[in-house]
Amino acid sequence: MGLARDDIPAAVRDLIRRGTVIPAHPLALDAERRLDARRQRALARYYLDAGAGGLAVGVHATQFAIREAGLYENVLEIAAATAADWTDRPVAMIAGLAGRTGQAVAEARIAVGLGYHAGLLSLGAMRDDSEDALVAHCRRVAEEIPLVGFYLQPAVGGRPLSAAFWRRFAEIDNAIAVKAAPFDRYRTVDVVRGIVEAGAEDRIAVYTGNDDHIVLDLAVPVAVRRGGEEVRVRIRGGLLGHWSVWTERAVALLARIHAAVDGGAVDQDLLALDSRVTDCNGAIFDVANAFRGCIAGCHEILRRQGLLEGIWCLDPDETLSPGQESEIDRICAAHPDLADDDFVAANLERWLG
């Protein structure tokens, strides 16, 4: 057995369970599309100083192609070393795991060796496999590292997964969380129903990855039935590509939601933020063009703030879609209170130092 759930420091386990902001860490490249280690470190420093409770590295936002480019271990190492050097508070380190079982196991071992606490397991490479095969895959990888399940929307490489699959996933003892990112209410309920049917709602934290529904996911419980009784599950935090930008504001938003929920009064002004955040995401994630510019859109926000030098991706064809830049102009003008430009400007030189 590799890293078990009980091997995670108690403070980190509690942080994940309580719910926190976990940005999906982008990849900083220079104009030759080589890793820019200085800006890669600066991004991690930004997220940590913004108050993020974790970093998710090697995930979709980091570009799955880092594996073919030979950058996977290097990028994970930079984030882990930066977190260890930059702050003394608990930080949940989540490594993206991809590929078929042999590759995912090898990546899990790399992550454990670098001090990561859990693996976000993408099933994109097994889109045509049976759910029995998927469960066997998850169980094998869980022997190496605690798992965060990942329901990725089909538009960017995911596949449909039944409530029965999520029940069987939740039965894995070394599963600690699920990122629900199907961008689909029916399928989000399936995730929670599966966890509840497994009796695992107190062990497995649900995180939103539904960038189209962030605020309401966090503010409104998901109610399902088990044995004739209603079970209400709260989506505790977010593991989001959207939160790789304007992160200081995202931390404030989650704190506001937690306070409202704890106080038993979620107000209308807070609920109204859901559509405003979704409007921002529509531009940044390039919904008009089936998400083709989603990574470049995040890069564009970070470029405007000075955290990235450019919006370059490993694939030269992966860039902003026609009309996306003007949409980003629009949402930046319409929603300035959701941006953290002043926070970034005040700290950028220190992060790049």
mmCIF file of C-alpha atoms in Angstrom:
data_model
loop_
_atom_site.group_PDB
_atom_site.id
_atom_site.type_symbol
_atom_site.label_atom_id
_atom_site.label_comp_id
_atom_site.label_asym_id
_atom_site.label_seq_id
_atom_site.Cartn_x
_atom_site.Cartn_y
_atom_site.Cartn_z
ATOM 1 C CA MET A 1 0.000 0.000 0.000
ATOM 2 C CA GLY A 2 1.258 3.474 -0.853
ATOM 3 C CA LEU A 3 -0.140 6.582 0.823
ATOM 4 C CA ALA A 4 -3.322 5.904 2.809
ATOM 5 C CA ARG A 5 -6.034 8.337 3.822
ATOM 6 C CA ASP A 6 -4.889 8.244 7.449
ATOM 7 C CA ASP A 7 -1.348 9.162 6.335
ATOM 8 C CA ILE A 8 -2.529 12.610 5.222
ATOM 9 C CA PRO A 9 -1.765 15.189 7.946
ATOM 10 C CA ALA A 10 -4.868 15.711 10.064
ATOM 11 C CA ALA A 11 -4.883 19.455 9.334
ATOM 12 C CA VAL A 12 -4.990 18.777 5.605
ATOM 13 C CA ARG A 13 -7.711 16.137 5.963
ATOM 14 C CA ASP A 14 -9.789 18.590 7.997
ATOM 15 C CA LEU A 15 -9.202 21.339 5.427
ATOM 16 C CA ILE A 16 -10.421 19.167 2.559
ATOM 17 C CA ARG A 17 -13.429 18.021 4.533
ATOM 18 C CA ARG A 18 -14.372 21.530 5.665
ATOM 19 C CA GLY A 19 -14.125 22.856 2.125
ATOM 20 C CA THR A 20 -11.633 25.208 0.544
ATOM 21 C CA VAL A 21 -10.550 26.940 -2.657
ATOM 22 C CA ILE A 22 -8.346 24.699 -4.796
ATOM 23 C CA PRO A 23 -7.301 26.373 -8.060
ATOM 24 C CA ALA A 24 -6.511 24.148 -11.022
ATOM 25 C CA HIS A 25 -2.943 25.301 -11.638
ATOM 26 C CA PRO A 26 -2.148 26.584 -15.158
ATOM 27 C CA LEU A 27 1.108 26.022 -17.025
ATOM 28 C CA ALA A 28 3.411 29.009 -17.529
ATOM 29 C CA LEU A 29 5.263 28.921 -20.839
ATOM 30 C CA ASP A 30 7.589 31.343 -22.606
ATOM 31 C CA ALA A 31 7.290 32.457 -26.231
ATOM 32 C CA GLU A 32 9.117 29.295 -27.361
ATOM 33 C CA ARG A 33 6.540 27.207 -25.473
ATOM 34 C CA ARG A 34 9.106 26.094 -22.914
ATOM 35 C CA LEU A 35 8.365 25.947 -19.191
ATOM 36 C CA ASP A 36 8.793 29.328 -17.509
ATOM 37 C CA ALA A 37 9.736 28.145 -14.025
ATOM 38 C CA ARG A 38 9.837 31.685 -12.599
ATOM 39 C CA ARG A 39 6.246 32.413 -13.556
ATOM 40 C CA GLN A 40 5.181 28.880 -12.624
ATOM 41 C CA ARG A 41 6.415 29.602 -9.099
ATOM 42 C CA ALA A 42 4.789 33.037 -9.156
ATOM 43 C CA LEU A 43 1.395 31.508 -9.925
ATOM 44 C CA ALA A 44 1.661 29.161 -6.943
ATOM 45 C CA ARG A 45 2.734 32.053 -4.704
ATOM 46 C CA TYR A 46 -0.256 34.066 -5.922
ATOM 47 C CA TYR A 47 -2.708 31.288 -5.099
ATOM 48 C CA LEU A 48 -1.196 30.737 -1.672
ATOM 49 C CA ASP A 49 -1.183 34.429 -0.757
ATOM 50 C CA ALA A 50 -4.743 34.744 -2.078
ATOM 51 C CA GLY A 51 -5.753 32.226 0.594
ATOM 52 C CA ALA A 52 -6.251 29.102 -1.507
ATOM 53 C CA GLY A 53 -6.341 25.985 0.646
ATOM 54 C CA GLY A 54 -4.816 23.740 -1.979
ATOM 55 C CA LEU A 55 -3.254 23.448 -5.417
ATOM 56 C CA ALA A 56 -4.312 20.991 -8.124
ATOM 57 C CA VAL A 57 -1.406 20.397 -10.496
ATOM 58 C CA GLY A 58 -1.120 18.224 -13.593
ATOM 59 C CA VAL A 59 -4.860 18.546 -14.231
ATOM 60 C CA HIS A 60 -6.796 19.713 -17.298
ATOM 61 C CA ALA A 61 -5.911 23.382 -16.696
ATOM 62 C CA THR A 62 -2.216 22.441 -16.484
ATOM 63 C CA GLN A 63 -2.663 20.819 -19.917
ATOM 64 C CA PHE A 64 -2.680 17.047 -20.127
ATOM 65 C CA ALA A 65 0.020 17.346 -22.818
ATOM 66 C CA ILE A 66 2.658 18.072 -20.154
ATOM 67 C CA ARG A 67 3.066 14.309 -20.054
ATOM 68 C CA GLU A 68 4.111 13.975 -23.694
ATOM 69 C CA ALA A 69 6.289 17.080 -23.267
ATOM 70 C CA GLY A 70 8.166 15.451 -20.368
ATOM 71 C CA LEU A 71 7.116 18.180 -17.931
ATOM 72 C CA TYR A 72 4.842 16.288 -15.541
ATOM 73 C CA GLU A 73 7.279 15.659 -12.689
ATOM 74 C CA ASN A 74 8.974 19.042 -13.046
ATOM 75 C CA VAL A 75 5.714 20.974 -12.873
ATOM 76 C CA LEU A 76 4.489 18.985 -9.857
ATOM 77 C CA GLU A 77 7.836 19.500 -8.113
ATOM 78 C CA ILE A 78 7.756 23.288 -8.598
ATOM 79 C CA ALA A 79 4.312 23.567 -7.007
ATOM 80 C CA ALA A 80 5.163 21.286 -4.088
ATOM 81 C CA ALA A 81 8.434 23.054 -3.349
ATOM 82 C CA THR A 82 6.810 26.478 -3.601
ATOM 83 C CA ALA A 83 4.012 25.524 -1.201
ATOM 84 C CA ALA A 84 6.522 24.139 1.284
ATOM 85 C CA ASP A 85 8.758 27.230 1.093
ATOM 86 C CA TRP A 86 6.131 29.970 0.859
ATOM 87 C CA THR A 87 3.724 29.210 3.707
ATOM 88 C CA ASP A 88 3.569 27.376 7.013
ATOM 89 C CA ARG A 89 -0.178 26.749 6.912
ATOM 90 C CA PRO A 90 -1.715 23.461 5.723
ATOM 91 C CA VAL A 91 -2.027 23.207 1.938
ATOM 92 C CA ALA A 92 -3.820 20.325 0.225
ATOM 93 C CA MET A 93 -1.642 19.209 -2.666
ATOM 94 C CA ILE A 94 -3.628 17.407 -5.373
ATOM 95 C CA ALA A 95 -1.889 15.765 -8.334
ATOM 96 C CA GLY A 96 -3.688 15.135 -11.591
ATOM 97 C CA LEU A 97 -3.485 11.477 -12.637
ATOM 98 C CA ALA A 98 -4.244 10.436 -16.195
ATOM 99 C CA GLY A 99 -3.923 7.582 -18.649
ATOM 100 C CA ARG A 100 -4.635 3.908 -18.330
ATOM 101 C CA THR A 101 -3.798 2.023 -15.163
ATOM 102 C CA GLY A 102 -0.054 1.640 -15.631
ATOM 103 C CA GLN A 103 0.423 5.325 -16.373
ATOM 104 C CA ALA A 104 -1.875 6.479 -13.565
ATOM 105 C CA VAL A 105 -0.078 4.257 -11.043
ATOM 106 C CA ALA A 106 3.304 5.595 -12.157
ATOM 107 C CA GLU A 107 2.056 9.178 -11.836
ATOM 108 C CA ALA A 108 0.614 8.435 -8.397
ATOM 109 C CA ARG A 109 4.008 7.182 -7.246
ATOM 110 C CA ILE A 110 5.681 10.341 -8.539
ATOM 111 C CA ALA A 111 3.114 12.466 -6.719
ATOM 112 C CA VAL A 112 3.533 10.605 -3.436
ATOM 113 C CA GLY A 113 7.299 10.952 -3.730
ATOM 114 C CA LEU A 114 6.895 14.715 -4.084
ATOM 115 C CA GLY A 115 4.658 14.987 -1.021
ATOM 116 C CA TYR A 116 1.236 15.226 -2.663
ATOM 117 C CA HIS A 117 -1.727 14.225 -0.526
ATOM 118 C CA ALA A 118 -4.201 12.956 -3.135
ATOM 119 C CA GLY A 119 -4.672 12.274 -6.814
ATOM 120 C CA LEU A 120 -7.441 13.687 -9.017
ATOM 121 C CA LEU A 121 -8.074 10.708 -11.274
ATOM 122 C CA SER A 122 -9.096 11.475 -14.847
ATOM 123 C CA LEU A 123 -10.898 8.663 -16.675
ATOM 124 C CA GLY A 124 -10.614 10.299 -20.093
ATOM 125 C CA ALA A 125 -8.265 7.626 -21.441
ATOM 126 C CA MET A 126 -10.870 4.941 -20.677
ATOM 127 C CA ARG A 127 -13.885 6.453 -22.389
ATOM 128 C CA ASP A 128 -14.857 3.169 -24.028
ATOM 129 C CA ASP A 129 -14.249 0.865 -21.049
ATOM 130 C CA SER A 130 -17.004 -0.664 -18.948
ATOM 131 C CA GLU A 131 -17.785 0.745 -15.532
ATOM 132 C CA ASP A 132 -16.505 -2.526 -14.044
ATOM 133 C CA ALA A 133 -13.145 -1.791 -15.665
ATOM 134 C CA LEU A 134 -13.227 1.774 -14.402
ATOM 135 C CA VAL A 135 -13.881 0.662 -10.823
ATOM 136 C CA ALA A 136 -11.006 -1.840 -11.035
ATOM 137 C CA HIS A 137 -8.780 0.953 -12.359
ATOM 138 C CA CYS A 138 -9.762 3.272 -9.493
ATOM 139 C CA ARG A 139 -9.183 0.562 -6.906
ATOM 140 C CA ARG A 140 -5.700 -0.150 -8.250
ATOM 141 C CA VAL A 141 -4.661 3.511 -8.292
ATOM 142 C CA ALA A 142 -6.111 3.960 -4.783
ATOM 143 C CA GLU A 143 -3.535 1.458 -3.570
ATOM 144 C CA GLU A 144 -0.933 4.155 -4.279
ATOM 145 C CA ILE A 145 -2.586 7.407 -3.212
ATOM 146 C CA PRO A 146 -5.875 8.738 -1.765
ATOM 147 C CA LEU A 147 -8.251 9.511 -4.603
ATOM 148 C CA VAL A 148 -10.342 12.467 -5.620
ATOM 149 C CA GLY A 149 -12.866 11.217 -8.156
ATOM 150 C CA PHE A 150 -13.329 13.353 -11.252
ATOM 151 C CA TYR A 151 -16.555 13.683 -13.208
ATOM 152 C CA LEU A 152 -15.260 15.636 -16.215
ATOM 153 C CA GLN A 153 -17.776 16.952 -18.715
ATOM 154 C CA PRO A 154 -17.790 15.097 -22.062
ATOM 155 C CA ALA A 155 -17.168 18.339 -24.013
ATOM 156 C CA VAL A 156 -13.550 18.413 -22.812
ATOM 157 C CA GLY A 157 -12.752 14.707 -22.688
ATOM 158 C CA GLY A 158 -14.952 13.181 -19.995
ATOM 159 C CA ARG A 159 -17.615 10.492 -20.246
ATOM 160 C CA PRO A 160 -21.025 9.784 -18.688
ATOM 161 C CA LEU A 161 -20.865 7.923 -15.369
ATOM 162 C CA SER A 162 -23.826 6.408 -13.562
ATOM 163 C CA ALA A 163 -24.879 6.827 -9.954
ATOM 164 C CA ALA A 164 -23.980 3.143 -9.554
ATOM 165 C CA PHE A 165 -20.412 3.921 -10.602
ATOM 166 C CA TRP A 166 -20.172 6.683 -7.997
ATOM 167 C CA ARG A 167 -21.567 4.354 -5.326
ATOM 168 C CA ARG A 168 -18.843 1.833 -6.118
ATOM 169 C CA PHE A 169 -16.193 4.573 -6.213
ATOM 170 C CA ALA A 170 -17.353 5.850 -2.820
ATOM 171 C CA GLU A 171 -16.946 2.354 -1.394
ATOM 172 C CA ILE A 172 -13.182 2.568 -1.999
ATOM 173 C CA ASP A 173 -11.675 3.165 1.435
ATOM 174 C CA ASN A 174 -8.905 5.404 0.090
ATOM 175 C CA ALA A 175 -11.314 7.731 -1.723
ATOM 176 C CA ILE A 176 -11.545 11.093 0.047
ATOM 177 C CA ALA A 177 -13.380 13.457 -2.308
ATOM 178 C CA VAL A 178 -15.092 13.861 -5.663
ATOM 179 C CA LYS A 179 -14.845 16.789 -8.044
ATOM 180 C CA ALA A 180 -18.258 16.998 -9.721
ATOM 181 C CA ALA A 181 -17.706 18.744 -13.057
ATOM 182 C CA PRO A 182 -20.215 17.293 -15.535
ATOM 183 C CA PHE A 183 -21.801 20.739 -16.113
ATOM 184 C CA ASP A 184 -25.117 18.907 -15.790
ATOM 185 C CA ARG A 185 -27.524 18.992 -12.841
ATOM 186 C CA TYR A 186 -28.810 15.451 -13.401
ATOM 187 C CA ARG A 187 -25.282 14.041 -13.351
ATOM 188 C CA THR A 188 -24.253 16.140 -10.369
ATOM 189 C CA VAL A 189 -27.150 14.624 -8.424
ATOM 190 C CA ASP A 190 -25.970 11.180 -9.584
ATOM 191 C CA VAL A 191 -22.600 11.816 -7.909
ATOM 192 C CA VAL A 192 -24.200 12.722 -4.602
ATOM 193 C CA ARG A 193 -26.741 9.889 -4.812
ATOM 194 C CA GLY A 194 -23.949 7.371 -5.346
ATOM 195 C CA ILE A 195 -21.978 8.686 -2.369
ATOM 196 C CA VAL A 196 -25.054 8.598 -0.142
ATOM 197 C CA GLU A 197 -26.022 5.092 -1.273
ATOM 198 C CA ALA A 198 -22.527 3.992 -0.219
ATOM 199 C CA GLY A 199 -23.054 5.607 3.190
ATOM 200 C CA ALA A 200 -19.931 7.672 2.551
ATOM 201 C CA GLU A 201 -21.285 11.215 2.822
ATOM 202 C CA ASP A 202 -19.351 11.843 6.050
ATOM 203 C CA ARG A 203 -16.088 10.525 4.595
ATOM 204 C CA ILE A 204 -16.070 11.845 1.035
ATOM 205 C CA ALA A 205 -16.126 15.598 0.454
ATOM 206 C CA VAL A 206 -17.877 16.833 -2.672
ATOM 207 C CA TYR A 207 -16.220 19.701 -4.548
ATOM 208 C CA THR A 208 -17.752 21.613 -7.391
ATOM 209 C CA GLY A 209 -16.082 21.722 -10.761
ATOM 210 C CA ASN A 210 -19.280 22.968 -12.379
ATOM 211 C CA ASP A 211 -17.980 26.312 -13.558
ATOM 212 C CA ASP A 212 -21.468 27.185 -14.817
ATOM 213 C CA HIS A 213 -23.072 26.883 -11.356
ATOM 214 C CA ILE A 214 -20.406 27.666 -8.759
ATOM 215 C CA VAL A 215 -22.274 29.797 -6.234
ATOM 216 C CA LEU A 216 -25.466 27.751 -6.110
ATOM 217 C CA ASP A 217 -23.494 24.497 -5.904
ATOM 218 C CA LEU A 218 -21.857 25.868 -2.758
ATOM 219 C CA ALA A 219 -24.881 27.613 -1.263
ATOM 220 C CA VAL A 220 -27.657 25.060 -1.797
ATOM 221 C CA PRO A 221 -27.568 21.485 -0.409
ATOM 222 C CA VAL A 222 -28.126 18.484 -2.634
ATOM 223 C CA ALA A 223 -30.957 16.408 -1.142
ATOM 224 C CA VAL A 224 -31.319 12.714 -2.013
ATOM 225 C CA ARG A 225 -33.290 9.860 -0.456
ATOM 226 C CA ARG A 226 -31.857 6.799 1.258
ATOM 227 C CA GLY A 227 -34.113 4.215 2.857
ATOM 228 C CA GLY A 228 -37.050 6.587 2.920
ATOM 229 C CA GLU A 229 -35.075 9.372 4.602
ATOM 230 C CA GLU A 230 -33.783 12.601 3.108
ATOM 231 C CA VAL A 231 -30.021 13.063 3.227
ATOM 232 C CA ARG A 232 -28.659 16.535 2.533
ATOM 233 C CA VAL A 233 -25.105 16.863 1.274
ATOM 234 C CA ARG A 234 -23.255 20.134 1.033
ATOM 235 C CA ILE A 235 -20.775 20.787 -1.732
ATOM 236 C CA ARG A 236 -18.004 22.096 0.481
ATOM 237 C CA GLY A 237 -15.526 23.800 -1.823
ATOM 238 C CA GLY A 238 -14.342 24.140 -5.370
ATOM 239 C CA LEU A 239 -11.570 22.537 -7.376
ATOM 240 C CA LEU A 240 -11.919 24.770 -10.365
ATOM 241 C CA GLY A 241 -10.148 26.051 -13.445
ATOM 242 C CA HIS A 242 -12.267 29.158 -13.018
ATOM 243 C CA TRP A 243 -10.645 29.755 -9.644
ATOM 244 C CA SER A 244 -7.190 29.843 -11.262
ATOM 245 C CA VAL A 245 -8.054 33.484 -11.980
ATOM 246 C CA TRP A 246 -9.308 36.195 -9.598
ATOM 247 C CA THR A 247 -8.454 33.766 -6.804
ATOM 248 C CA GLU A 248 -8.389 36.282 -3.966
ATOM 249 C CA ARG A 249 -12.016 37.120 -4.759
ATOM 250 C CA ALA A 250 -12.887 33.417 -4.962
ATOM 251 C CA VAL A 251 -11.523 32.896 -1.447
ATOM 252 C CA ALA A 252 -13.641 35.784 -0.176
ATOM 253 C CA LEU A 253 -16.688 34.385 -1.984
ATOM 254 C CA LEU A 254 -16.323 30.928 -0.438
ATOM 255 C CA ALA A 255 -15.863 32.456 3.019
ATOM 256 C CA ARG A 256 -19.028 34.479 2.505
ATOM 257 C CA ILE A 257 -20.965 31.395 1.431
ATOM 258 C CA HIS A 258 -19.708 29.333 4.374
ATOM 259 C CA ALA A 259 -20.682 32.109 6.784
ATOM 260 C CA ALA A 260 -24.149 32.404 5.252
ATOM 261 C CA VAL A 261 -24.735 28.650 5.355
ATOM 262 C CA ASP A 262 -23.476 28.381 8.934
ATOM 263 C CA GLY A 263 -25.740 31.256 9.902
ATOM 264 C CA GLY A 264 -28.767 29.655 8.267
ATOM 265 C CA ALA A 265 -29.497 32.618 5.997
ATOM 266 C CA VAL A 266 -28.347 32.636 2.366
ATOM 267 C CA ASP A 267 -29.384 36.091 1.149
ATOM 268 C CA GLN A 268 -30.635 37.133 -2.276
ATOM 269 C CA ASP A 269 -27.565 39.232 -3.052
ATOM 270 C CA LEU A 270 -25.395 36.174 -2.581
ATOM 271 C CA LEU A 271 -27.652 34.005 -4.739
ATOM 272 C CA ALA A 272 -27.627 36.643 -7.474
ATOM 273 C CA LEU A 273 -23.848 36.278 -7.729
ATOM 274 C CA ASP A 274 -24.354 32.852 -9.286
ATOM 275 C CA SER A 275 -25.393 34.226 -12.661
ATOM 276 C CA ARG A 276 -22.715 36.937 -12.571
ATOM 277 C CA VAL A 277 -19.951 34.420 -11.918
ATOM 278 C CA THR A 278 -21.417 32.208 -14.645
ATOM 279 C CA ASP A 279 -21.388 35.163 -17.053
ATOM 280 C CA CYS A 280 -17.675 35.631 -16.373
ATOM 281 C CA ASN A 281 -17.044 31.945 -16.873
ATOM 282 C CA GLY A 282 -18.907 31.958 -20.175
ATOM 283 C CA ALA A 283 -16.354 34.396 -21.585
ATOM 284 C CA ILE A 284 -13.242 32.999 -19.945
ATOM 285 C CA PHE A 285 -14.121 29.378 -20.740
ATOM 286 C CA ASP A 286 -15.300 30.141 -24.277
ATOM 287 C CA VAL A 287 -18.721 28.564 -23.991
ATOM 288 C CA ALA A 288 -19.739 30.101 -27.338
ATOM 289 C CA ASN A 289 -17.151 27.903 -29.048
ATOM 290 C CA ALA A 290 -17.689 24.659 -27.114
ATOM 291 C CA PHE A 291 -14.912 25.471 -24.592
ATOM 292 C CA ARG A 292 -12.144 25.422 -27.218
ATOM 293 C CA GLY A 293 -10.514 28.503 -25.696
ATOM 294 C CA CYS A 294 -11.013 27.625 -22.023
ATOM 295 C CA ILE A 295 -7.339 27.274 -21.076
ATOM 296 C CA ALA A 296 -6.274 30.226 -23.210
ATOM 297 C CA GLY A 297 -9.066 32.293 -21.640
ATOM 298 C CA CYS A 298 -7.681 31.709 -18.151
ATOM 299 C CA HIS A 299 -4.224 32.539 -19.464
ATOM 300 C CA GLU A 300 -5.546 35.804 -20.920
ATOM 301 C CA ILE A 301 -6.783 37.011 -17.531
ATOM 302 C CA LEU A 302 -3.439 36.091 -15.952
ATOM 303 C CA ARG A 303 -1.560 37.787 -18.828
ATOM 304 C CA ARG A 304 -3.504 41.006 -18.350
ATOM 305 C CA GLN A 305 -2.550 40.964 -14.680
ATOM 306 C CA GLY A 306 1.129 40.325 -15.469
ATOM 307 C CA LEU A 307 1.322 36.862 -13.923
ATOM 308 C CA LEU A 308 1.841 35.267 -17.330
ATOM 309 C CA GLU A 309 3.893 36.742 -20.155
ATOM 310 C CA GLY A 310 1.593 35.359 -22.843
ATOM 311 C CA ILE A 311 -1.285 32.949 -23.403
ATOM 312 C CA TRP A 312 0.829 30.244 -25.052
ATOM 313 C CA CYS A 313 -0.238 26.609 -24.727
ATOM 314 C CA LEU A 314 1.781 23.522 -25.615
ATOM 315 C CA ASP A 315 -0.442 23.044 -28.661
ATOM 316 C CA PRO A 316 0.104 26.069 -30.956
ATOM 317 C CA ASP A 317 -3.483 25.713 -32.181
ATOM 318 C CA GLU A 318 -4.868 26.105 -28.655
ATOM 319 C CA THR A 319 -5.588 29.813 -28.306
ATOM 320 C CA LEU A 320 -8.421 32.314 -27.936
ATOM 321 C CA SER A 321 -11.393 31.769 -30.213
ATOM 322 C CA PRO A 322 -12.681 34.478 -32.547
ATOM 323 C CA GLY A 323 -14.655 36.941 -30.466
ATOM 324 C CA GLN A 324 -13.428 35.586 -27.128
ATOM 325 C CA GLU A 325 -11.123 38.509 -26.393
ATOM 326 C CA SER A 326 -13.955 41.005 -26.777
ATOM 327 C CA GLU A 327 -16.128 38.874 -24.494
ATOM 328 C CA ILE A 328 -13.370 38.946 -21.877
ATOM 329 C CA ASP A 329 -13.203 42.730 -22.287
ATOM 330 C CA ARG A 330 -16.940 42.846 -21.645
ATOM 331 C CA ILE A 331 -16.969 40.791 -18.454
ATOM 332 C CA CYS A 332 -13.929 42.614 -17.040
ATOM 333 C CA ALA A 333 -15.815 45.893 -17.489
ATOM 334 C CA ALA A 334 -19.138 44.514 -16.239
ATOM 335 C CA HIS A 335 -17.893 42.694 -13.122
ATOM 336 C CA PRO A 336 -14.845 44.566 -11.729
ATOM 337 C CA ASP A 337 -15.773 43.600 -8.156
ATOM 338 C CA LEU A 338 -15.198 39.933 -9.037
ATOM 339 C CA ALA A 339 -11.613 40.631 -10.156
ATOM 340 C CA ASP A 340 -8.554 40.888 -7.909
ATOM 341 C CA ASP A 341 -6.431 43.160 -10.117
ATOM 342 C CA ASP A 342 -5.444 45.464 -7.241
ATOM 343 C CA PHE A 343 -4.344 42.531 -5.087
ATOM 344 C CA VAL A 344 -2.206 41.146 -7.898
ATOM 345 C CA ALA A 345 -0.702 44.526 -8.744
ATOM 346 C CA ALA A 346 0.311 45.074 -5.123
ATOM 347 C CA ASN A 347 2.147 41.738 -4.901
ATOM 348 C CA LEU A 348 3.272 40.842 -8.414
ATOM 349 C CA GLU A 349 6.874 41.978 -8.089
ATOM 350 C CA ARG A 350 7.325 39.959 -4.905
ATOM 351 C CA TRP A 351 5.835 36.816 -6.466
ATOM 352 C CA LEU A 352 8.096 37.139 -9.504
ATOM 353 C CA GLY A 353 11.163 37.771 -7.335
#
